[in-house]
mmCIF file of C-alpha atoms in Angstrom:
data_model
loop_
_atom_site.group_PDB
_atom_site.id
_atom_site.type_symbol
_atom_site.label_atom_id
_atom_site.label_comp_id
_atom_site.label_asym_id
_atom_site.label_seq_id
_atom_site.Cartn_x
_atom_site.Cartn_y
_atom_site.Cartn_z
ATOM 1 C CA UNK A 1 104.046 113.335 106.527
ATOM 2 C CA UNK A 2 107.717 112.525 107.036
ATOM 3 C CA UNK A 3 110.154 113.564 104.337
ATOM 4 C CA UNK A 4 113.629 112.402 103.367
ATOM 5 C CA UNK A 5 115.283 115.091 101.313
ATOM 6 C CA UNK A 6 118.265 114.454 99.087
ATOM 7 C CA UNK A 7 118.685 118.226 99.137
ATOM 8 C CA UNK A 8 118.391 118.865 102.857
ATOM 9 C CA UNK A 9 115.547 121.093 103.940
ATOM 10 C CA UNK A 10 116.649 124.153 105.822
ATOM 11 C CA UNK A 11 115.608 127.741 106.406
ATOM 12 C CA UNK A 12 117.946 128.854 103.601
ATOM 13 C CA UNK A 13 116.629 126.290 101.130
ATOM 14 C CA UNK A 14 113.033 127.128 102.044
ATOM 15 C CA UNK A 15 113.763 130.803 101.414
ATOM 16 C CA UNK A 16 115.436 129.928 98.108
ATOM 17 C CA UNK A 17 112.456 127.862 96.960
ATOM 18 C CA UNK A 18 110.030 130.641 97.875
ATOM 19 C CA UNK A 19 112.052 133.011 95.685
ATOM 20 C CA UNK A 20 111.995 130.409 92.879
ATOM 21 C CA UNK A 21 108.209 130.473 93.002
ATOM 22 C CA UNK A 22 107.619 127.051 94.473
ATOM 23 C CA UNK A 23 104.181 126.668 95.990
ATOM 24 C CA UNK A 24 102.854 129.501 93.867
ATOM 25 C CA UNK A 25 100.408 129.512 90.970
ATOM 26 C CA UNK A 26 97.243 127.593 90.210
ATOM 27 C CA UNK A 27 96.265 124.755 87.887
ATOM 28 C CA UNK A 28 98.910 124.380 85.134
ATOM 29 C CA UNK A 29 100.995 127.174 86.672
ATOM 30 C CA UNK A 30 101.299 125.615 90.131
ATOM 31 C CA UNK A 31 104.948 124.968 91.010
ATOM 32 C CA UNK A 32 105.355 121.908 93.235
ATOM 33 C CA UNK A 33 107.224 122.460 96.471
ATOM 34 C CA UNK A 34 108.310 118.830 96.795
ATOM 35 C CA UNK A 35 109.894 117.119 93.794
ATOM 36 C CA UNK A 36 110.175 113.337 93.524
ATOM 37 C CA UNK A 37 113.647 113.478 91.989
ATOM 38 C CA UNK A 38 114.939 115.579 94.905
ATOM 39 C CA UNK A 39 114.068 113.104 97.624
ATOM 40 C CA UNK A 40 115.241 109.689 98.764
ATOM 41 C CA UNK A 41 111.749 108.871 99.932
ATOM 42 C CA UNK A 42 111.584 105.336 101.419
ATOM 43 C CA UNK A 43 107.991 104.630 100.367
ATOM 44 C CA UNK A 44 105.977 104.880 97.173
ATOM 45 C CA UNK A 45 106.147 108.033 95.086
ATOM 46 C CA UNK A 46 104.262 109.002 91.963
ATOM 47 C CA UNK A 47 104.639 111.513 89.168
ATOM 48 C CA UNK A 48 101.324 111.456 87.337
ATOM 49 C CA UNK A 49 100.185 113.626 84.405
ATOM 50 C CA UNK A 50 96.838 115.346 84.770
ATOM 51 C CA UNK A 51 95.627 116.417 81.295
ATOM 52 C CA UNK A 52 92.780 118.449 82.816
ATOM 53 C CA UNK A 53 95.265 120.671 84.651
ATOM 54 C CA UNK A 54 98.085 120.446 82.135
ATOM 55 C CA UNK A 55 100.786 119.509 84.600
ATOM 56 C CA UNK A 56 102.356 116.569 86.455
ATOM 57 C CA UNK A 57 101.408 115.841 90.059
ATOM 58 C CA UNK A 58 104.180 114.745 92.416
ATOM 59 C CA UNK A 59 102.989 112.843 95.479
ATOM 60 C CA UNK A 60 104.607 110.826 98.253
ATOM 61 C CA UNK A 61 103.328 107.807 100.163
ATOM 62 C CA UNK A 62 100.274 105.603 99.770
ATOM 63 C CA UNK A 63 98.009 108.181 101.401
ATOM 64 C CA UNK A 64 98.806 111.005 99.000
ATOM 65 C CA UNK A 65 98.663 108.631 96.034
ATOM 66 C CA UNK A 66 95.217 107.349 97.058
ATOM 67 C CA UNK A 67 93.827 110.841 97.563
ATOM 68 C CA UNK A 68 95.266 112.093 94.286
ATOM 69 C CA UNK A 69 93.287 109.467 92.354
ATOM 70 C CA UNK A 70 90.200 110.267 94.444
ATOM 71 C CA UNK A 71 90.431 113.992 93.792
ATOM 72 C CA UNK A 72 91.103 113.527 90.077
ATOM 73 C CA UNK A 73 87.922 111.417 89.894
ATOM 74 C CA UNK A 74 85.796 114.079 91.612
ATOM 75 C CA UNK A 75 84.085 116.184 88.901
ATOM 76 C CA UNK A 76 83.599 119.125 91.278
ATOM 77 C CA UNK A 77 87.316 119.606 91.974
ATOM 78 C CA UNK A 78 88.880 121.953 89.439
ATOM 79 C CA UNK A 79 92.368 122.315 90.913
ATOM 80 C CA UNK A 80 94.613 120.087 93.027
ATOM 81 C CA UNK A 81 97.703 121.540 94.682
ATOM 82 C CA UNK A 82 99.719 118.858 96.451
ATOM 83 C CA UNK A 83 102.236 119.597 99.208
ATOM 84 C CA UNK A 84 101.104 123.194 99.409
ATOM 85 C CA UNK A 85 103.496 125.270 101.564
ATOM 86 C CA UNK A 86 102.318 127.723 104.207
ATOM 87 C CA UNK A 87 105.009 130.286 103.498
ATOM 88 C CA UNK A 88 103.733 133.168 105.639
ATOM 89 C CA UNK A 89 106.147 132.621 108.515
ATOM 90 C CA UNK A 90 104.865 135.600 110.487
ATOM 91 C CA UNK A 91 101.284 134.361 110.315
ATOM 92 C CA UNK A 92 102.350 130.836 111.326
ATOM 93 C CA UNK A 93 104.282 132.217 114.304
ATOM 94 C CA UNK A 94 101.342 134.402 115.333
ATOM 95 C CA UNK A 95 98.892 131.487 115.229
ATOM 96 C CA UNK A 96 101.310 129.188 117.047
ATOM 97 C CA UNK A 97 101.696 131.562 119.989
ATOM 98 C CA UNK A 98 97.946 132.161 119.981
ATOM 99 C CA UNK A 99 97.427 128.407 120.378
ATOM 100 C CA UNK A 100 100.001 128.238 123.153
ATOM 101 C CA UNK A 101 102.999 126.564 121.547
ATOM 102 C CA UNK A 102 106.161 127.517 119.707
ATOM 103 C CA UNK A 103 106.254 127.772 115.891
ATOM 104 C CA UNK A 104 107.674 124.714 114.064
ATOM 105 C CA UNK A 105 111.454 124.899 113.784
ATOM 106 C CA UNK A 106 114.323 122.923 112.324
ATOM 107 C CA UNK A 107 115.882 121.063 115.252
ATOM 108 C CA UNK A 108 119.539 121.431 114.301
ATOM 109 C CA UNK A 109 119.462 125.134 113.427
ATOM 110 C CA UNK A 110 116.484 126.308 115.517
ATOM 111 C CA UNK A 111 115.184 128.238 112.504
ATOM 112 C CA UNK A 112 111.595 128.538 111.316
ATOM 113 C CA UNK A 113 110.249 125.614 109.313
ATOM 114 C CA UNK A 114 107.779 125.769 106.436
ATOM 115 C CA UNK A 115 104.689 123.648 107.051
ATOM 116 C CA UNK A 116 103.374 121.658 104.099
ATOM 117 C CA UNK A 117 99.687 120.993 103.524
ATOM 118 C CA UNK A 118 99.118 117.605 101.867
ATOM 119 C CA UNK A 119 96.494 119.027 99.491
ATOM 120 C CA UNK A 120 94.762 122.301 98.749
ATOM 121 C CA UNK A 121 91.671 121.733 96.598
ATOM 122 C CA UNK A 122 89.629 124.204 94.575
ATOM 123 C CA UNK A 123 85.985 123.390 93.842
ATOM 124 C CA UNK A 124 83.774 124.502 90.988
ATOM 125 C CA UNK A 125 81.758 126.726 93.350
ATOM 126 C CA UNK A 126 84.905 128.763 94.166
ATOM 127 C CA UNK A 127 85.327 127.208 97.607
ATOM 128 C CA UNK A 128 88.518 125.565 98.885
ATOM 129 C CA UNK A 129 89.456 122.664 101.118
ATOM 130 C CA UNK A 130 92.794 122.039 102.814
ATOM 131 C CA UNK A 131 93.479 118.369 103.522
ATOM 132 C CA UNK A 132 95.945 116.844 105.987
ATOM 133 C CA UNK A 133 96.850 113.168 106.048
ATOM 134 C CA UNK A 134 97.378 111.429 109.349
ATOM 135 C CA UNK A 135 98.168 107.903 110.455
ATOM 136 C CA UNK A 136 96.097 106.376 113.217
ATOM 137 C CA UNK A 137 99.161 105.529 115.321
ATOM 138 C CA UNK A 138 100.155 109.217 115.464
ATOM 139 C CA UNK A 139 96.888 110.249 117.123
ATOM 140 C CA UNK A 140 98.551 110.766 120.507
ATOM 141 C CA UNK A 141 101.648 112.520 119.190
ATOM 142 C CA UNK A 142 101.725 116.019 120.721
ATOM 143 C CA UNK A 143 104.042 117.482 118.073
ATOM 144 C CA UNK A 144 101.746 116.311 115.275
ATOM 145 C CA UNK A 145 98.715 117.608 117.175
ATOM 146 C CA UNK A 146 100.283 121.067 117.221
ATOM 147 C CA UNK A 147 100.750 120.995 113.445
ATOM 148 C CA UNK A 148 97.151 119.937 112.742
ATOM 149 C CA UNK A 149 95.720 122.507 115.150
ATOM 150 C CA UNK A 150 97.893 125.179 113.582
ATOM 151 C CA UNK A 151 96.752 124.215 110.075
ATOM 152 C CA UNK A 152 93.113 124.143 111.115
ATOM 153 C CA UNK A 153 93.349 127.624 112.633
ATOM 154 C CA UNK A 154 95.310 128.951 109.649
ATOM 155 C CA UNK A 155 92.648 127.875 107.168
ATOM 156 C CA UNK A 156 89.749 128.990 109.379
ATOM 157 C CA UNK A 157 91.001 132.538 108.868
ATOM 158 C CA UNK A 158 90.778 132.188 105.091
ATOM 159 C CA UNK A 159 87.508 132.963 103.344
ATOM 160 C CA UNK A 160 85.588 130.031 101.793
ATOM 161 C CA UNK A 161 88.125 127.440 102.961
ATOM 162 C CA UNK A 162 87.376 124.326 105.007
ATOM 163 C CA UNK A 163 89.855 121.970 106.653
ATOM 164 C CA UNK A 164 89.825 118.173 106.829
ATOM 165 C CA UNK A 165 92.070 115.565 108.433
ATOM 166 C CA UNK A 166 92.053 112.199 106.629
ATOM 167 C CA UNK A 167 93.044 109.177 108.735
ATOM 168 C CA UNK A 168 94.779 106.864 106.270
ATOM 169 C CA UNK A 169 93.762 103.592 107.923
ATOM 170 C CA UNK A 170 90.115 104.607 108.502
ATOM 171 C CA UNK A 171 89.107 107.041 105.792
ATOM 172 C CA UNK A 172 90.706 105.591 102.669
ATOM 173 C CA UNK A 173 88.890 102.719 100.958
ATOM 174 C CA UNK A 174 91.688 100.512 99.661
ATOM 175 C CA UNK A 175 89.415 98.686 97.193
ATOM 176 C CA UNK A 176 88.281 101.975 95.701
ATOM 177 C CA UNK A 177 91.874 103.213 95.564
ATOM 178 C CA UNK A 178 93.006 100.064 93.750
ATOM 179 C CA UNK A 179 90.190 100.384 91.213
ATOM 180 C CA UNK A 180 90.850 104.092 90.633
ATOM 181 C CA UNK A 181 94.560 103.398 90.174
ATOM 182 C CA UNK A 182 93.702 100.804 87.523
ATOM 183 C CA UNK A 183 91.197 103.116 85.850
ATOM 184 C CA UNK A 184 93.580 106.052 85.558
ATOM 185 C CA UNK A 185 96.662 104.111 84.541
ATOM 186 C CA UNK A 186 94.779 102.080 81.926
ATOM 187 C CA UNK A 187 92.625 104.885 80.536
ATOM 188 C CA UNK A 188 95.679 107.112 80.102
ATOM 189 C CA UNK A 189 97.220 104.548 77.772
ATOM 190 C CA UNK A 190 94.552 105.118 75.093
ATOM 191 C CA UNK A 191 96.168 108.365 73.972
ATOM 192 C CA UNK A 192 99.423 106.538 73.325
ATOM 193 C CA UNK A 193 97.782 103.667 71.441
ATOM 194 C CA UNK A 194 95.685 105.981 69.245
ATOM 195 C CA UNK A 195 97.633 109.257 69.273
ATOM 196 C CA UNK A 196 95.899 112.288 67.751
ATOM 197 C CA UNK A 197 92.820 110.255 66.839
ATOM 198 C CA UNK A 198 90.206 111.660 69.181
ATOM 199 C CA UNK A 199 87.419 111.012 66.683
ATOM 200 C CA UNK A 200 88.347 107.324 66.559
ATOM 201 C CA UNK A 201 88.352 107.137 70.352
ATOM 202 C CA UNK A 202 84.964 108.843 70.558
ATOM 203 C CA UNK A 203 83.390 106.521 67.976
ATOM 204 C CA UNK A 204 84.813 103.411 69.632
ATOM 205 C CA UNK A 205 83.719 104.673 73.030
ATOM 206 C CA UNK A 206 80.165 105.245 71.799
ATOM 207 C CA UNK A 207 79.968 101.727 70.375
ATOM 208 C CA UNK A 208 81.396 100.164 73.524
ATOM 209 C CA UNK A 209 78.972 102.126 75.694
ATOM 210 C CA UNK A 210 76.007 101.018 73.565
ATOM 211 C CA UNK A 211 77.022 97.373 73.926
ATOM 212 C CA UNK A 212 77.735 97.764 77.651
ATOM 213 C CA UNK A 213 74.320 99.262 78.361
ATOM 214 C CA UNK A 214 72.500 96.842 76.061
ATOM 215 C CA UNK A 215 73.831 93.515 77.325
ATOM 216 C CA UNK A 216 74.971 91.774 80.499
ATOM 217 C CA UNK A 217 77.950 90.153 78.779
ATOM 218 C CA UNK A 218 81.307 90.356 80.578
ATOM 219 C CA UNK A 219 83.381 93.408 79.776
ATOM 220 C CA UNK A 220 86.135 91.225 78.323
ATOM 221 C CA UNK A 221 83.669 89.720 75.818
ATOM 222 C CA UNK A 222 82.457 93.142 74.665
ATOM 223 C CA UNK A 223 86.058 94.301 74.386
ATOM 224 C CA UNK A 224 87.122 91.286 72.274
ATOM 225 C CA UNK A 225 84.165 91.770 69.932
ATOM 226 C CA UNK A 226 85.090 95.434 69.394
ATOM 227 C CA UNK A 227 88.760 94.596 68.818
ATOM 228 C CA UNK A 228 87.887 91.871 66.299
ATOM 229 C CA UNK A 229 85.343 94.021 64.436
ATOM 230 C CA UNK A 230 87.780 96.916 63.914
ATOM 231 C CA UNK A 231 91.103 95.014 63.944
ATOM 232 C CA UNK A 232 92.207 96.880 67.068
ATOM 233 C CA UNK A 233 95.280 96.091 69.176
ATOM 234 C CA UNK A 234 94.627 93.469 71.842
ATOM 235 C CA UNK A 235 93.617 95.111 75.105
ATOM 236 C CA UNK A 236 92.337 98.364 73.612
ATOM 237 C CA UNK A 237 88.716 97.385 74.235
ATOM 238 C CA UNK A 238 89.396 97.044 77.964
ATOM 239 C CA UNK A 239 91.237 100.370 77.922
ATOM 240 C CA UNK A 240 88.132 101.985 76.420
ATOM 241 C CA UNK A 241 86.025 100.477 79.230
ATOM 242 C CA UNK A 242 88.200 102.141 81.873
ATOM 243 C CA UNK A 243 88.217 105.368 79.859
ATOM 244 C CA UNK A 244 84.396 105.416 79.984
ATOM 245 C CA UNK A 245 84.410 104.926 83.759
ATOM 246 C CA UNK A 246 86.940 107.736 84.161
ATOM 247 C CA UNK A 247 84.807 110.104 82.096
ATOM 248 C CA UNK A 248 81.685 108.846 83.945
ATOM 249 C CA UNK A 249 79.914 107.866 80.761
ATOM 250 C CA UNK A 250 79.179 104.492 82.367
ATOM 251 C CA UNK A 251 78.948 103.544 86.042
ATOM 252 C CA UNK A 252 80.576 100.677 87.866
ATOM 253 C CA UNK A 253 80.822 99.682 91.535
ATOM 254 C CA UNK A 254 84.372 100.594 92.459
ATOM 255 C CA UNK A 255 83.878 100.658 96.249
ATOM 256 C CA UNK A 256 83.067 97.099 97.256
ATOM 257 C CA UNK A 257 85.081 94.746 95.046
ATOM 258 C CA UNK A 258 87.871 94.779 92.464
ATOM 259 C CA UNK A 259 86.590 95.382 88.940
ATOM 260 C CA UNK A 260 86.225 91.970 87.268
ATOM 261 C CA UNK A 261 86.100 92.191 83.479
ATOM 262 C CA UNK A 262 85.554 88.413 83.126
ATOM 263 C CA UNK A 263 82.425 88.180 85.268
ATOM 264 C CA UNK A 264 78.899 88.367 83.877
ATOM 265 C CA UNK A 265 77.449 91.671 85.015
ATOM 266 C CA UNK A 266 74.384 92.665 86.963
ATOM 267 C CA UNK A 267 71.856 94.918 85.171
ATOM 268 C CA UNK A 268 73.658 98.206 84.451
ATOM 269 C CA UNK A 269 72.608 101.375 86.228
ATOM 270 C CA UNK A 270 72.896 103.463 83.051
ATOM 271 C CA UNK A 271 74.857 106.593 82.403
ATOM 272 C CA UNK A 272 75.726 109.216 84.974
#
């Protein structure tokens, strides 16, 4: 993806960031290569806390944002490293020449350029997946083709690692993305409304889940009843609903239509 750096990318800066440890580590120890505050990025950016990993993700553009929510929702993914740098310049050069083209370089200085992988995922079976985002209109761009072929070859040489190209316009379900965005942003708020009261959250969640699975009433009606019964802040009942979807204690169709908390529901599918 294109980048607009406030601190201009260069061979020297890349070398400096490698020495600083950027792109190294796993889970809570992963050091992001790209930082939101360092770039004048023209599109959407997001810094989002991931309590499961104990760190803040920093992503750029609608594609990375959509995939971040998707990967956070996947119970089999145990680590998400965004904008992962391929810092082995010698290996990149070797693969480039093997594929028949020159290694990526900075145009102005003709120096080697670090390639960034949109995501590197770790799964609970100790396998990995490298993911590249691509826009449909760039399908016939030779320079981009070289990068994707290089990445694919690079990861094919790594044990237990697969490679995937995600076409933003074709492969990302915008309805699902919108619902996941709402789920994660709303569910996160619970910890601020009831700080350090996990037992309260668990008890309220259990009662909400029991009502949700035992009636076809709209979510908003169940939420209001819970708020009135326990004198809870307005809106907390709905937050609990999204929290239960995030933790997969209840199921909800998030692929085909926006979540409607006012609509009478179809028979629930039960717990997952």
